[in-house]
């Protein structure tokens, strides 16, 4: 019965969560645009959901989750670990700042950035870096303030 509700449910935003909690089974299905992850504790329920979805939509089963939107997923028997190390290294290489010194303190919340007379070489390049930082706040919420400040 719960599968029919999922299939017939219209998703109007870009992100949707479907959760089913039964007497012995748990099923969580986060959906982002046209990608979804199926996680649960009952293999039969997961297989049934996949079969039902395949009857209604053209889907491809990519197997065990390894990466989801540049976030590496490492699953142990009890936990799920999220890691964006490769994403950040690519960001640092792309910005040519691999050898910068790390700051050991947080940024002062009263800091005001001032504009300089020097123009940016490329506003598109700057916007591209800021958008990458915004994406990085998914796993590092501690950089949200500074990311918001530079955006």
PDB file of C-alpha atoms in Angstrom, residues 59-144:
ATOM      1  CA  UNK A  59      15.131   3.673 -13.649  1.00  0.00           C
ATOM      2  CA  UNK A  60      18.645   2.321 -13.398  1.00  0.00           C
ATOM      3  CA  UNK A  61      19.894   0.594 -10.271  1.00  0.00           C
ATOM      4  CA  UNK A  62      23.504   1.705  -9.728  1.00  0.00           C
ATOM      5  CA  UNK A  63      24.094  -0.698  -6.842  1.00  0.00           C
ATOM      6  CA  UNK A  64      25.553   0.302  -3.505  1.00  0.00           C
ATOM      7  CA  UNK A  65      25.851   4.001  -2.849  1.00  0.00           C
ATOM      8  CA  UNK A  66      29.377   5.342  -3.231  1.00  0.00           C
ATOM      9  CA  UNK A  67      28.973   8.990  -4.285  1.00  0.00           C
ATOM     10  CA  UNK A  68      25.943  11.252  -4.222  1.00  0.00           C
ATOM     11  CA  UNK A  69      26.372  14.760  -5.610  1.00  0.00           C
ATOM     12  CA  UNK A  70      30.141  14.752  -4.983  1.00  0.00           C
ATOM     13  CA  UNK A  71      29.705  13.491  -1.442  1.00  0.00           C
ATOM     14  CA  UNK A  72      31.476  10.200  -0.805  1.00  0.00           C
ATOM     15  CA  UNK A  73      29.398   7.764   1.212  1.00  0.00           C
ATOM     16  CA  UNK A  74      31.170   5.163   3.326  1.00  0.00           C
ATOM     17  CA  UNK A  75      28.888   2.645   4.991  1.00  0.00           C
ATOM     18  CA  UNK A  76      29.870   0.576   7.996  1.00  0.00           C
ATOM     19  CA  UNK A  77      27.630  -1.967   9.663  1.00  0.00           C
ATOM     20  CA  UNK A  78      26.206   0.736  11.969  1.00  0.00           C
ATOM     21  CA  UNK A  79      26.958   4.142  10.420  1.00  0.00           C
ATOM     22  CA  UNK A  80      27.028   6.213   7.272  1.00  0.00           C
ATOM     23  CA  UNK A  81      30.004   8.560   6.863  1.00  0.00           C
ATOM     24  CA  UNK A  82      29.872  11.575   4.534  1.00  0.00           C
ATOM     25  CA  UNK A  83      33.112  12.869   3.036  1.00  0.00           C
ATOM     26  CA  UNK A  84      33.860  15.675   0.560  1.00  0.00           C
ATOM     27  CA  UNK A  85      37.668  15.400   0.645  1.00  0.00           C
ATOM     28  CA  UNK A  86      38.081  14.857  -3.108  1.00  0.00           C
ATOM     29  CA  UNK A  87      35.649  17.692  -3.851  1.00  0.00           C
ATOM     30  CA  UNK A  88      37.597  20.099  -1.626  1.00  0.00           C
ATOM     31  CA  UNK A  89      40.968  19.071  -3.039  1.00  0.00           C
ATOM     32  CA  UNK A  90      39.623  19.669  -6.557  1.00  0.00           C
ATOM     33  CA  UNK A  91      38.306  23.073  -5.420  1.00  0.00           C
ATOM     34  CA  UNK A  92      41.685  24.031  -3.915  1.00  0.00           C
ATOM     35  CA  UNK A  93      43.582  22.865  -7.010  1.00  0.00           C
ATOM     36  CA  UNK A  94      41.196  24.733  -9.293  1.00  0.00           C
ATOM     37  CA  UNK A  95      41.655  27.929  -7.289  1.00  0.00           C
ATOM     38  CA  UNK A  96      45.446  27.386  -7.173  1.00  0.00           C
ATOM     39  CA  UNK A  97      45.489  27.653  -3.378  1.00  0.00           C
ATOM     40  CA  UNK A  98      46.750  24.212  -2.349  1.00  0.00           C
ATOM     41  CA  UNK A  99      49.625  25.638  -0.284  1.00  0.00           C
ATOM     42  CA  UNK A 100      47.829  28.338   1.718  1.00  0.00           C
ATOM     43  CA  UNK A 101      48.100  28.424   5.506  1.00  0.00           C
ATOM     44  CA  UNK A 102      45.098  27.278   7.488  1.00  0.00           C
ATOM     45  CA  UNK A 103      43.411  29.650   9.916  1.00  0.00           C
ATOM     46  CA  UNK A 104      43.263  28.298  13.444  1.00  0.00           C
ATOM     47  CA  UNK A 105      40.570  30.735  14.595  1.00  0.00           C
ATOM     48  CA  UNK A 106      37.110  31.534  13.408  1.00  0.00           C
ATOM     49  CA  UNK A 107      36.423  34.737  11.536  1.00  0.00           C
ATOM     50  CA  UNK A 108      35.233  37.690  13.608  1.00  0.00           C
ATOM     51  CA  UNK A 109      31.459  37.941  13.148  1.00  0.00           C
ATOM     52  CA  UNK A 110      31.685  41.755  13.134  1.00  0.00           C
ATOM     53  CA  UNK A 111      34.135  41.853  10.237  1.00  0.00           C
ATOM     54  CA  UNK A 112      33.072  44.048   7.326  1.00  0.00           C
ATOM     55  CA  UNK A 113      34.617  43.382   3.938  1.00  0.00           C
ATOM     56  CA  UNK A 114      35.567  46.471   1.987  1.00  0.00           C
ATOM     57  CA  UNK A 115      35.699  46.752  -1.751  1.00  0.00           C
ATOM     58  CA  UNK A 116      38.982  47.723  -3.308  1.00  0.00           C
ATOM     59  CA  UNK A 117      39.606  49.762  -6.394  1.00  0.00           C
ATOM     60  CA  UNK A 118      41.036  46.688  -8.086  1.00  0.00           C
ATOM     61  CA  UNK A 119      38.431  44.929 -10.221  1.00  0.00           C
ATOM     62  CA  UNK A 120      38.115  41.175 -10.356  1.00  0.00           C
ATOM     63  CA  UNK A 121      39.624  39.628 -13.450  1.00  0.00           C
ATOM     64  CA  UNK A 122      36.598  37.435 -13.945  1.00  0.00           C
ATOM     65  CA  UNK A 123      33.339  37.739 -12.032  1.00  0.00           C
ATOM     66  CA  UNK A 124      32.275  34.350 -13.422  1.00  0.00           C
ATOM     67  CA  UNK A 125      35.354  32.673 -11.924  1.00  0.00           C
ATOM     68  CA  UNK A 126      34.639  34.245  -8.521  1.00  0.00           C
ATOM     69  CA  UNK A 127      30.965  33.223  -8.640  1.00  0.00           C
ATOM     70  CA  UNK A 128      31.995  29.689  -9.613  1.00  0.00           C
ATOM     71  CA  UNK A 129      34.289  29.412  -6.549  1.00  0.00           C
ATOM     72  CA  UNK A 130      31.623  30.806  -4.223  1.00  0.00           C
ATOM     73  CA  UNK A 131      29.043  28.341  -5.539  1.00  0.00           C
ATOM     74  CA  UNK A 132      31.494  25.503  -4.828  1.00  0.00           C
ATOM     75  CA  UNK A 133      31.942  26.806  -1.278  1.00  0.00           C
ATOM     76  CA  UNK A 134      28.176  26.957  -0.806  1.00  0.00           C
ATOM     77  CA  UNK A 135      27.959  23.315  -1.846  1.00  0.00           C
ATOM     78  CA  UNK A 136      30.745  22.444   0.598  1.00  0.00           C
ATOM     79  CA  UNK A 137      28.663  23.773   3.520  1.00  0.00           C
ATOM     80  CA  UNK A 138      26.580  20.580   3.273  1.00  0.00           C
ATOM     81  CA  UNK A 139      29.214  18.680   5.247  1.00  0.00           C
ATOM     82  CA  UNK A 140      30.989  21.680   6.806  1.00  0.00           C
ATOM     83  CA  UNK A 141      28.340  23.991   8.275  1.00  0.00           C
ATOM     84  CA  UNK A 142      31.084  25.807  10.210  1.00  0.00           C
ATOM     85  CA  UNK A 143      32.048  27.689   7.014  1.00  0.00           C
ATOM     86  CA  UNK A 144      28.509  28.881   6.338  1.00  0.00           C
TER      87      UNK A 144
END
